[in-house]
CSV table of C-alpha atoms and ligand atoms in Angstrom, one decimal:
chain,number,residue,atom,x,y,z
A,1,MET,CA,0.1,0.0,0.2
A,2,ARG,CA,2.9,2.4,0.7
A,3,LEU,CA,3.9,3.0,-2.8
A,4,ILE,CA,0.3,3.2,-4.2
A,5,GLU,CA,-0.4,5.9,-1.5
A,6,LYS,CA,2.4,7.9,-2.8
A,7,ASP,CA,1.7,7.3,-6.5
A,8,ASP,CA,-1.9,7.2,-6.7
A,9,PRO,CA,-3.5,8.5,-3.7
A,10,ALA,CA,-7.0,8.6,-5.2
A,11,VAL,CA,-6.9,4.6,-5.9
A,12,ALA,CA,-5.3,4.0,-2.7
A,13,ALA,CA,-8.0,5.7,-1.0
A,14,LEU,CA,-10.7,3.8,-2.5
A,15,ILE,CA,-8.7,0.4,-1.7
A,16,GLN,CA,-8.9,1.6,1.7
A,17,LYS,CA,-12.6,2.2,1.6
A,18,GLU,CA,-13.4,-0.9,-0.1
A,19,ARG,CA,-11.4,-3.1,2.4
A,20,SER,CA,-13.2,-1.2,5.2
A,21,ARG,CA,-16.5,-1.7,3.6
A,22,GLN,CA,-15.9,-5.5,3.5
A,23,GLU,CA,-14.8,-5.5,7.2
A,24,THR,CA,-18.0,-3.8,8.3
A,25,THR,CA,-20.8,-5.7,6.4
A,26,LEU,CA,-22.3,-8.9,6.5
A,27,ASN,CA,-21.7,-10.7,3.3
A,28,LEU,CA,-24.3,-13.0,2.2
A,29,ILE,CA,-23.8,-12.7,-1.5
A,30,ALA,CA,-23.9,-16.3,-2.5
A,31,ALA,CA,-21.3,-15.7,-5.3
A,32,GLU,CA,-18.7,-13.9,-3.2
A,33,ASN,CA,-16.0,-14.8,-0.5
A,34,THR,CA,-12.8,-13.4,1.2
A,35,ALA,CA,-9.5,-14.6,-0.5
A,36,PRO,CA,-6.8,-14.9,2.0
A,37,ALA,CA,-3.9,-12.5,1.7
A,38,ALA,CA,-1.6,-15.0,0.0
A,39,ILE,CA,-3.8,-15.0,-3.0
A,40,LEU,CA,-3.9,-11.0,-3.0
A,41,ASP,CA,0.2,-11.2,-2.9
A,42,ALA,CA,0.2,-13.6,-5.9
A,43,LEU,CA,-2.1,-11.3,-7.7
A,44,GLY,CA,0.2,-8.3,-7.1
A,45,SER,CA,3.5,-10.1,-8.1
A,46,ALA,CA,6.3,-9.9,-10.5
A,47,PHE,CA,4.3,-12.5,-12.7
A,48,ASN,CA,2.1,-9.5,-13.7
A,49,ASN,CA,5.0,-8.4,-16.1
A,50,LYS,CA,5.3,-11.5,-18.0
A,51,THR,CA,3.8,-12.2,-21.4
A,52,ALA,CA,3.8,-15.9,-22.5
A,53,GLU,CA,1.5,-16.8,-25.2
A,54,GLY,CA,1.2,-20.6,-25.7
A,55,TYR,CA,1.7,-23.4,-22.9
A,56,PRO,CA,4.7,-24.6,-20.9
A,57,GLY,CA,7.5,-25.6,-23.0
A,58,ARG,CA,5.7,-24.3,-26.2
A,59,ARG,CA,5.8,-20.6,-25.8
A,60,TYR,CA,6.0,-17.9,-28.4
A,61,HIS,CA,8.0,-15.6,-26.2
A,62,THR,CA,11.6,-15.8,-24.4
A,63,GLY,CA,12.2,-15.7,-20.8
A,64,CYS,CA,9.5,-18.3,-19.8
A,65,ARG,CA,11.6,-20.8,-17.8
A,66,VAL,CA,9.9,-19.6,-14.5
A,67,THR,CA,6.6,-18.9,-16.1
A,68,ASP,CA,6.6,-22.6,-17.1
A,69,GLU,CA,7.5,-23.9,-13.8
A,70,LEU,CA,4.5,-21.8,-12.3
A,71,GLU,CA,1.9,-22.9,-14.8
A,72,GLN,CA,3.0,-26.5,-14.5
A,73,LEU,CA,2.7,-26.3,-10.7
A,74,ALA,CA,-0.7,-24.7,-11.0
A,75,VAL,CA,-2.0,-27.5,-13.4
A,76,GLU,CA,-0.7,-30.3,-11.4
A,77,ARG,CA,-2.3,-28.9,-8.3
A,78,ALA,CA,-5.6,-28.5,-9.9
A,79,LYS,CA,-5.4,-32.0,-11.4
A,80,ALA,CA,-4.4,-33.5,-7.9
A,81,LEU,CA,-7.3,-31.2,-6.1
A,82,PHE,CA,-10.0,-32.4,-8.5
A,83,GLY,CA,-8.7,-35.7,-9.5
A,84,ALA,CA,-8.9,-34.7,-13.4
A,85,ASP,CA,-6.7,-36.0,-16.0
A,86,HIS,CA,-6.0,-32.6,-17.5
A,87,ALA,CA,-6.6,-28.8,-16.3
A,88,ASN,CA,-6.4,-25.6,-18.2
A,89,VAL,CA,-5.6,-22.6,-15.9
A,90,GLN,CA,-5.4,-19.8,-18.4
A,91,PRO,CA,-9.2,-19.0,-18.8
A,92,HIS,CA,-9.7,-15.2,-17.5
A,93,SER,CA,-12.9,-16.0,-16.3
A,94,GLY,CA,-15.9,-18.5,-16.0
A,95,VAL,CA,-17.7,-17.5,-19.0
A,96,ASN,CA,-14.4,-17.6,-21.0
A,97,ALA,CA,-13.8,-21.3,-19.7
A,98,ASN,CA,-17.2,-22.0,-21.1
A,99,LEU,CA,-17.0,-20.4,-24.4
A,100,ALA,CA,-13.4,-22.5,-24.6
A,101,VAL,CA,-15.3,-25.7,-24.1
A,102,TYR,CA,-18.0,-25.1,-26.7
A,103,GLY,CA,-15.3,-23.7,-29.2
A,104,ALA,CA,-13.4,-26.9,-28.7
A,105,VAL,CA,-16.3,-29.5,-29.7
A,106,LEU,CA,-19.1,-27.4,-30.9
A,107,ASN,CA,-19.7,-25.5,-34.5
A,108,PRO,CA,-21.9,-22.3,-35.0
A,109,GLY,CA,-25.6,-23.5,-35.2
A,110,ASP,CA,-25.0,-26.5,-33.1
A,111,ARG,CA,-27.8,-27.5,-30.6
A,112,ILE,CA,-27.1,-27.4,-26.9
A,113,VAL,CA,-29.4,-28.2,-23.9
A,114,SER,CA,-29.0,-26.3,-20.7
A,115,MET,CA,-30.8,-25.0,-17.4
A,116,LYS,CA,-32.8,-21.9,-18.2
A,117,LEU,CA,-31.6,-18.7,-16.7
A,118,SER,CA,-34.9,-18.0,-14.9
A,119,HIS,CA,-34.7,-21.3,-13.1
A,120,GLY,CA,-31.3,-20.9,-11.8
A,121,GLY,CA,-28.8,-21.4,-14.9
A,122,HIS,CA,-26.2,-18.9,-16.3
A,123,LEU,CA,-26.2,-16.6,-19.1
A,124,SER,CA,-23.2,-18.2,-20.6
A,125,HIS,CA,-25.3,-21.5,-21.1
A,126,GLY,CA,-27.0,-20.2,-24.3
A,127,ASP,CA,-29.1,-17.5,-22.7
A,128,ALA,CA,-30.5,-15.3,-25.5
A,129,ALA,CA,-28.8,-12.3,-24.1
A,130,SER,CA,-25.4,-13.7,-24.3
A,131,ILE,CA,-23.4,-14.5,-27.6
A,132,THR,CA,-23.7,-18.1,-26.8
A,133,GLY,CA,-27.6,-17.7,-27.3
A,134,ARG,CA,-26.6,-16.6,-30.9
A,135,ILE,CA,-23.8,-18.7,-31.9
A,136,PHE,CA,-25.8,-22.0,-30.9
A,137,GLN,CA,-29.3,-23.1,-30.8
A,138,PRO,CA,-30.3,-23.5,-27.1
A,139,SER,CA,-33.0,-25.7,-25.7
A,140,HIS,CA,-33.5,-25.2,-21.9
A,141,TYR,CA,-34.7,-27.4,-19.1
A,142,GLY,CA,-36.1,-26.1,-15.9
A,143,VAL,CA,-37.1,-27.4,-12.4
A,144,ASN,CA,-40.3,-29.2,-11.7
A,145,PRO,CA,-43.1,-27.0,-10.6
A,146,GLU,CA,-43.8,-28.9,-7.6
A,147,THR,CA,-40.5,-30.0,-6.2
A,148,GLU,CA,-38.4,-27.1,-7.4
A,149,ARG,CA,-35.7,-29.5,-8.5
A,150,LEU,CA,-34.1,-30.9,-11.7
A,151,ASP,CA,-36.7,-33.4,-13.1
A,152,TYR,CA,-34.3,-36.0,-14.8
A,153,ASP,CA,-37.1,-37.6,-16.9
A,154,ALA,CA,-38.1,-34.3,-18.5
A,155,ILE,CA,-34.2,-33.6,-19.2
A,156,ARG,CA,-33.8,-37.0,-20.9
A,157,ASP,CA,-37.2,-36.3,-22.9
A,158,LEU,CA,-35.8,-32.8,-24.0
A,159,VAL,CA,-32.3,-34.1,-25.1
A,160,ARG,CA,-34.5,-37.1,-27.0
A,161,GLN,CA,-36.3,-34.5,-29.0
A,162,VAL,CA,-33.5,-32.0,-29.5
A,163,ARG,CA,-30.6,-34.3,-29.9
A,164,PRO,CA,-28.2,-31.7,-28.9
A,165,ARG,CA,-24.4,-31.9,-29.4
A,166,MET,CA,-23.9,-30.8,-25.8
A,167,LEU,CA,-25.7,-31.3,-22.5
A,168,VAL,CA,-24.9,-28.3,-20.1
A,169,ALA,CA,-25.4,-28.7,-16.4
A,170,GLY,CA,-24.7,-26.3,-13.4
A,171,ALA,CA,-26.3,-23.3,-11.9
A,172,SER,CA,-25.8,-20.0,-10.2
A,173,SER,CA,-29.1,-20.3,-8.2
A,174,TYR,CA,-29.9,-24.1,-7.5
A,175,PRO,CA,-29.8,-24.9,-3.9
A,176,ARG,CA,-29.7,-28.8,-4.5
A,177,LEU,CA,-27.2,-31.3,-5.5
A,178,ILE,CA,-27.1,-32.3,-9.2
A,179,ASP,CA,-27.0,-36.0,-10.3
A,180,TYR,CA,-24.2,-36.0,-12.6
A,181,GLN,CA,-24.2,-39.7,-13.1
A,182,THR,CA,-27.7,-39.7,-14.5
A,183,LEU,CA,-26.8,-36.6,-16.6
A,184,ARG,CA,-24.0,-38.6,-18.2
A,185,SER,CA,-26.0,-41.4,-19.1
A,186,ILE,CA,-28.4,-39.3,-20.6
A,187,ALA,CA,-25.7,-37.6,-22.6
A,188,ASP,CA,-24.2,-40.8,-23.5
A,189,GLU,CA,-27.6,-42.3,-24.6
A,190,PHE,CA,-28.0,-39.7,-27.4
A,191,SER,CA,-24.3,-39.3,-28.3
A,192,ALA,CA,-24.0,-35.7,-26.7
A,193,ARG,CA,-21.2,-34.3,-24.6
A,194,LEU,CA,-21.7,-33.4,-20.9
A,195,LEU,CA,-20.3,-30.2,-19.7
A,196,VAL,CA,-20.7,-29.3,-15.9
A,197,ASP,CA,-20.2,-25.9,-14.9
A,198,MET,CA,-19.5,-26.1,-11.0
A,199,ALA,CA,-18.5,-22.2,-10.7
A,200,HIS,CA,-20.5,-21.8,-7.4
A,201,ILE,CA,-19.9,-24.9,-5.8
A,202,ALA,CA,-16.2,-25.7,-6.6
A,203,GLY,CA,-14.7,-25.1,-3.1
A,204,LEU,CA,-17.4,-27.4,-1.6
A,205,VAL,CA,-16.4,-30.0,-4.5
A,206,ALA,CA,-12.7,-29.5,-3.6
A,207,ALA,CA,-13.2,-30.2,0.1
A,208,GLY,CA,-15.3,-33.4,-0.7
A,209,ALA,CA,-18.3,-31.6,1.2
A,210,ILE,CA,-20.4,-32.5,-1.9
A,211,PRO,CA,-20.2,-35.0,-4.8
A,212,SER,CA,-17.9,-34.1,-7.6
A,213,PRO,CA,-18.9,-33.9,-11.3
A,214,VAL,CA,-15.4,-34.7,-12.4
A,215,PRO,CA,-15.9,-38.5,-12.7
A,216,HIS,CA,-18.9,-38.3,-14.9
A,217,ALA,CA,-18.4,-35.1,-17.2
A,218,HIS,CA,-16.6,-34.8,-20.2
A,219,PHE,CA,-15.7,-31.1,-19.3
A,220,VAL,CA,-16.2,-29.3,-16.0
A,221,THR,CA,-15.4,-25.6,-15.7
A,222,PHE,CA,-15.5,-23.4,-12.6
A,223,THR,CA,-14.5,-20.0,-11.3
A,224,THR,CA,-11.9,-19.8,-8.5
A,225,TYR,CA,-13.5,-17.0,-6.6
A,226,LYS,CA,-16.8,-18.2,-5.2
A,227,THR,CA,-16.7,-20.8,-2.6
A,228,LEU,CA,-13.2,-21.7,-3.7
A,229,MET,CA,-11.9,-18.5,-2.1
A,230,GLY,CA,-9.5,-17.6,-4.6
A,231,PRO,CA,-9.0,-15.0,-7.4
A,232,HIS,CA,-11.3,-14.0,-10.2
A,233,GLY,CA,-10.5,-16.5,-13.0
A,234,GLY,CA,-11.5,-19.6,-14.6
A,235,VAL,CA,-10.3,-23.1,-15.0
A,236,ILE,CA,-11.1,-26.1,-17.4
A,237,LEU,CA,-11.0,-29.7,-16.4
A,238,CYS,CA,-11.3,-32.7,-18.9
A,239,SER,CA,-10.2,-36.2,-19.8
A,240,ALA,CA,-6.9,-36.7,-21.5
A,241,ASP,CA,-8.6,-37.4,-24.9
A,242,PHE,CA,-9.7,-33.7,-24.8
A,243,ALA,CA,-6.7,-32.1,-23.6
A,244,LYS,CA,-5.3,-30.9,-26.9
A,245,LYS,CA,-8.6,-29.6,-28.1
A,246,ILE,CA,-9.0,-27.6,-24.9
A,247,ASP,CA,-5.8,-26.0,-24.8
A,248,ARG,CA,-5.9,-25.1,-28.5
A,249,SER,CA,-9.5,-23.5,-27.8
A,250,ILE,CA,-8.2,-21.6,-25.0
A,251,PHE,CA,-5.2,-20.3,-26.9
A,252,PRO,CA,-5.1,-19.3,-29.8
A,253,GLY,CA,-9.1,-20.1,-30.0
A,254,THR,CA,-10.7,-17.6,-27.7
A,255,GLN,CA,-7.8,-15.9,-25.7
A,256,GLY,CA,-4.4,-14.4,-26.1
A,257,THR,CA,-1.8,-14.3,-23.5
A,258,PRO,CA,-2.7,-16.0,-19.8
A,259,THR,CA,-2.6,-13.4,-16.9
A,260,LEU,CA,0.2,-15.1,-15.1
A,261,SER,CA,-0.2,-13.2,-11.8
A,262,LEU,CA,-3.8,-14.8,-12.0
A,263,VAL,CA,-2.2,-18.1,-12.6
A,264,ALA,CA,0.0,-17.8,-9.7
A,265,ALA,CA,-2.9,-16.8,-7.5
A,266,LYS,CA,-4.7,-20.0,-9.0
A,267,ALA,CA,-1.8,-22.1,-7.8
A,268,VAL,CA,-2.0,-20.6,-4.3
A,269,CYS,CA,-5.8,-21.2,-4.1
A,270,PHE,CA,-5.4,-25.0,-5.0
A,271,HIS,CA,-2.7,-25.2,-2.4
A,272,LEU,CA,-4.7,-23.8,0.1
A,273,ALA,CA,-7.9,-25.9,-1.0
A,274,ALA,CA,-6.1,-28.8,0.0
A,275,THR,CA,-5.6,-28.1,3.5
A,276,PRO,CA,-7.6,-29.1,6.6
A,277,PRO,CA,-8.5,-25.6,7.4
A,278,PHE,CA,-10.0,-25.2,4.2
A,279,ARG,CA,-12.1,-28.2,4.6
A,280,ALA,CA,-13.2,-27.0,7.8
A,281,VAL,CA,-14.5,-23.8,6.2
A,282,GLN,CA,-16.5,-25.6,3.6
A,283,GLU,CA,-17.9,-28.0,6.0
A,284,ARG,CA,-19.2,-24.9,8.2
A,285,THR,CA,-20.3,-23.3,4.9
A,286,LEU,CA,-22.7,-26.2,4.3
A,287,HIS,CA,-23.8,-26.3,7.8
A,288,THR,CA,-24.4,-22.7,8.4
A,289,ALA,CA,-26.4,-22.7,4.9
A,290,ALA,CA,-28.7,-25.4,6.1
A,291,LEU,CA,-29.4,-23.5,9.2
A,292,LEU,CA,-30.0,-20.5,7.6
A,293,ALA,CA,-32.7,-22.2,5.4
A,294,ALA,CA,-34.4,-23.6,8.5
A,295,GLU,CA,-34.2,-20.3,10.4
A,296,LEU,CA,-35.8,-18.4,7.7
A,297,ASP,CA,-38.3,-21.1,6.8
A,298,SER,CA,-39.6,-21.0,10.3
A,299,ARG,CA,-40.2,-17.3,10.2
A,300,GLY,CA,-42.2,-17.7,6.8
A,301,TYR,CA,-39.6,-17.2,4.3
A,302,ARG,CA,-39.9,-20.3,2.2
A,303,PRO,CA,-36.8,-21.5,0.8
A,304,VAL,CA,-37.2,-22.6,-2.6
A,305,SER,CA,-37.3,-26.5,-3.0
A,306,GLY,CA,-37.6,-26.6,0.8
A,307,GLY,CA,-34.1,-26.0,2.1
A,308,THR,CA,-30.4,-26.4,0.7
A,309,ASP,CA,-27.9,-29.0,-0.1
A,310,ASN,CA,-24.9,-26.5,-0.8
A,311,HIS,CA,-23.9,-23.0,0.4
A,312,MET,CA,-26.8,-20.9,-0.8
A,313,VAL,CA,-30.5,-20.3,0.2
A,314,LEU,CA,-33.1,-18.8,-2.2
A,315,ALA,CA,-36.0,-17.5,-0.4
A,316,ASP,CA,-39.3,-16.9,-1.7
A,317,LEU,CA,-40.7,-13.6,-0.5
A,318,ARG,CA,-44.2,-14.0,-1.7
A,319,GLY,CA,-45.8,-15.3,1.5
A,320,LYS,CA,-44.7,-12.1,3.3
A,321,GLY,CA,-45.9,-9.9,0.2
A,322,LEU,CA,-42.4,-8.6,-0.4
A,323,LYS,CA,-40.5,-7.9,-3.5
A,324,GLY,CA,-36.9,-8.9,-3.9
A,325,ASP,CA,-35.8,-5.3,-4.9
A,326,GLN,CA,-37.3,-3.7,-1.9
A,327,ALA,CA,-36.1,-6.5,0.4
A,328,GLU,CA,-32.4,-6.2,-0.8
A,329,ALA,CA,-32.3,-2.5,-0.4
A,330,ALA,CA,-33.8,-2.6,3.2
A,331,LEU,CA,-31.3,-5.2,4.3
A,332,GLU,CA,-28.4,-3.2,2.7
A,333,ALA,CA,-29.4,-0.2,4.4
A,334,ALA,CA,-28.4,-2.3,7.7
A,335,GLY,CA,-25.2,-3.7,6.3
A,336,ILE,CA,-26.5,-7.2,5.3
A,337,LEU,CA,-25.7,-7.9,1.8
A,338,CYS,CA,-27.6,-10.3,-0.3
A,339,ASN,CA,-29.1,-10.3,-3.9
A,340,ARG,CA,-32.4,-10.1,-5.3
A,341,ASN,CA,-33.0,-13.3,-7.6
A,342,VAL,CA,-35.7,-14.5,-9.6
A,343,ILE,CA,-37.3,-17.7,-8.3
A,344,PRO,CA,-38.5,-20.6,-10.6
A,345,PHE,CA,-41.8,-19.4,-12.2
A,346,ASP,CA,-41.5,-16.0,-10.9
A,347,PRO,CA,-44.0,-13.6,-11.7
A,348,GLU,CA,-41.8,-10.6,-11.4
A,349,SER,CA,-39.2,-9.1,-13.6
A,350,THR,CA,-35.5,-10.0,-13.0
A,351,LEU,CA,-35.2,-6.3,-11.7
A,352,VAL,CA,-37.8,-6.7,-9.3
A,353,THR,CA,-37.9,-10.4,-8.5
A,354,SER,CA,-40.1,-12.6,-5.7
A,355,GLY,CA,-36.7,-13.9,-4.3
A,356,LEU,CA,-33.5,-13.2,-2.5
A,357,ARG,CA,-30.4,-15.3,-2.6
A,358,PHE,CA,-28.2,-15.8,0.4
A,359,GLY,CA,-25.2,-17.4,0.9
A,360,THR,CA,-22.9,-18.6,3.8
A,361,PRO,CA,-19.4,-18.5,2.3
A,362,GLY,CA,-18.3,-15.0,3.2
A,363,ILE,CA,-19.5,-15.3,6.8
A,364,SER,CA,-18.2,-18.9,7.2
A,365,SER,CA,-14.7,-17.9,5.8
A,366,ARG,CA,-14.5,-15.2,8.9
A,367,GLY,CA,-15.6,-17.5,11.6
A,368,MET,CA,-19.0,-17.3,12.0
A,369,GLY,CA,-20.9,-20.3,12.9
A,370,PRO,CA,-24.4,-21.5,13.9
A,371,GLU,CA,-24.9,-18.9,16.8
A,372,GLU,CA,-24.3,-16.1,14.4
A,373,VAL,CA,-26.5,-17.5,11.8
A,374,LYS,CA,-29.3,-17.5,14.1
A,375,GLN,CA,-29.0,-14.1,15.2
A,376,ILE,CA,-28.6,-12.7,11.4
A,377,ALA,CA,-31.8,-14.7,10.5
A,378,GLY,CA,-33.6,-12.9,13.4
A,379,TRP,CA,-32.4,-9.7,12.3
A,380,ILE,CA,-33.2,-10.4,8.6
A,381,ASP,CA,-36.7,-11.2,9.7
A,382,ARG,CA,-37.1,-7.8,11.8
A,383,ILE,CA,-36.0,-5.5,8.9
A,384,LEU,CA,-38.3,-7.4,6.4
A,385,SER,CA,-41.1,-7.4,8.7
A,386,LYS,CA,-41.1,-3.6,8.2
A,387,PRO,CA,-38.9,-2.8,5.3
A,388,ASP,CA,-39.8,0.7,5.2
A,389,ASP,CA,-38.8,1.5,8.7
A,390,PRO,CA,-35.4,3.3,8.8
A,391,SER,CA,-35.2,3.0,12.8
A,392,ILE,CA,-35.2,-0.9,12.7
A,393,GLN,CA,-32.6,-0.7,9.9
A,394,LYS,CA,-30.5,1.7,12.0
A,395,ASN,CA,-30.9,-0.4,15.1
A,396,VAL,CA,-29.8,-3.7,13.2
A,397,ALA,CA,-27.0,-1.7,11.7
A,398,ALA,CA,-25.4,-1.1,15.0
A,399,MET,CA,-25.6,-5.0,15.9
A,400,VAL,CA,-24.3,-5.9,12.4
A,401,ALA,CA,-21.3,-3.7,13.2
A,402,ASP,CA,-20.7,-5.1,16.4
A,403,LEU,CA,-20.7,-8.8,14.9
A,404,CYS,CA,-18.2,-7.6,12.2
A,405,ARG,CA,-15.8,-6.2,14.8
A,406,ARG,CA,-16.0,-9.8,16.8
A,407,PHE,CA,-15.2,-11.6,13.6
A,408,PRO,CA,-12.8,-9.5,11.5
A,409,LEU,CA,-12.1,-10.7,8.1
A,410,ARG,CA,-9.3,-13.4,8.0
A,411,ASP,CA,-5.8,-12.7,6.4
A,412,ARG,CA,-5.1,-16.5,6.4
A,413,LEU,CA,-7.3,-19.6,6.2
A,414,GLU,CA,-8.4,-20.8,9.8
A,415,GLY,CA,-10.7,-23.7,10.4
B,1,PLP,C1,-20.5,-17.3,-11.7
B,1,PLP,C2,-20.7,-17.9,-12.8
B,1,PLP,C3,-20.2,-18.2,-13.9
B,1,PLP,C4,-19.3,-16.6,-14.3
B,1,PLP,O1,-17.9,-16.6,-14.2
B,1,PLP,P1,-17.5,-15.3,-14.5
B,1,PLP,O2,-16.2,-15.3,-13.7
B,1,PLP,O3,-18.2,-14.0,-14.1
B,1,PLP,O4,-17.2,-15.1,-16.0
B,1,PLP,C5,-20.3,-18.9,-14.9
B,1,PLP,N1,-21.2,-20.1,-14.6
B,1,PLP,C6,-21.7,-20.1,-13.6
B,1,PLP,C7,-22.7,-21.2,-13.2
B,1,PLP,C8,-21.7,-19.2,-12.6
B,1,PLP,O5,-22.3,-19.3,-11.3
């Protein structure tokens, strides 16, 4: 910080302010986490200054001896952590990782089948607003209206009708486990490839806290910054027979030079994710999410699908006569951060919504546990019972500030 304070006080001040905002608010945004300081060190390292098109041993620049060692280390760690044959650690983001998988095995105009965005899927799975929806011909499956869970018979019917070249699974707001084995058998039956995008849950999978898609999918993509607690970036895993195609599809197919400081940070992330404290944080994340779902449920905020098997809770606000945008703003006024989210078959628009998505990775990595989650659920209810009452928000904000002081953000992983 010292040099940036001298050389660019404006940005230095913003970094300080942002750090303090994170320190003093309760982060229940399911897609976020706090990376240990070792990750930030790697991001701000000398590897930023290296340009290295290509792959270890096959670069289009000189001076890559150390860079090659670094990328190989990151690849080996990713493979070991997830039990994969091959890993590509160069994707700049989760969306880039998905684009490269499509590029490796699909042609423009090919059919894909994926989960619809409004039921929890992701833009990059062929949604109309994404370029993936224009390049390919997507058909979407959703959840069953009664169970609010994936209906594998319906998915099979859709795949049988559409005969896609790729079946895509994985979601941004689906609180349940996914049956990868069944999806693979559906893909195999109709000669489709299976891509599982495990962006949200990669940390839980790395810790062995929930089942892994790696043994079942042809391709697995993920981001390293959500439950995995690493930098903002993407990774592709695949079996050995697709290794060359995937690597070529990242470079030169969809990216230029890798960001080597980001590769360094991913290497640190995979190292830390193999340690007992990381597993303890992931187990606590699962436990606190289940507890949050139960606590909200008992107060009349129905968890979509009845609960959760992962780190997130999708709350249906209709029973309280509330809208997502209004509820999100009322909670933010008290320092409780979550996001409005459409629920399956939501009558409201994506800007308004009938739901709130909560996640427990952020509070679990700063050490909060069951007692704190019970308190937080009570505060959420107090605020949402009178969302237009600023005095309640002020009152809760003081307790939020106190809780945050008792559980400071951690620079190192602790169980
Ligand atoms: C978050 C997310 C991504 C996007 O990753 P970016 O790093 O923002 O590109 C992709 N897929 C799923 C399922 C996600 O939840």
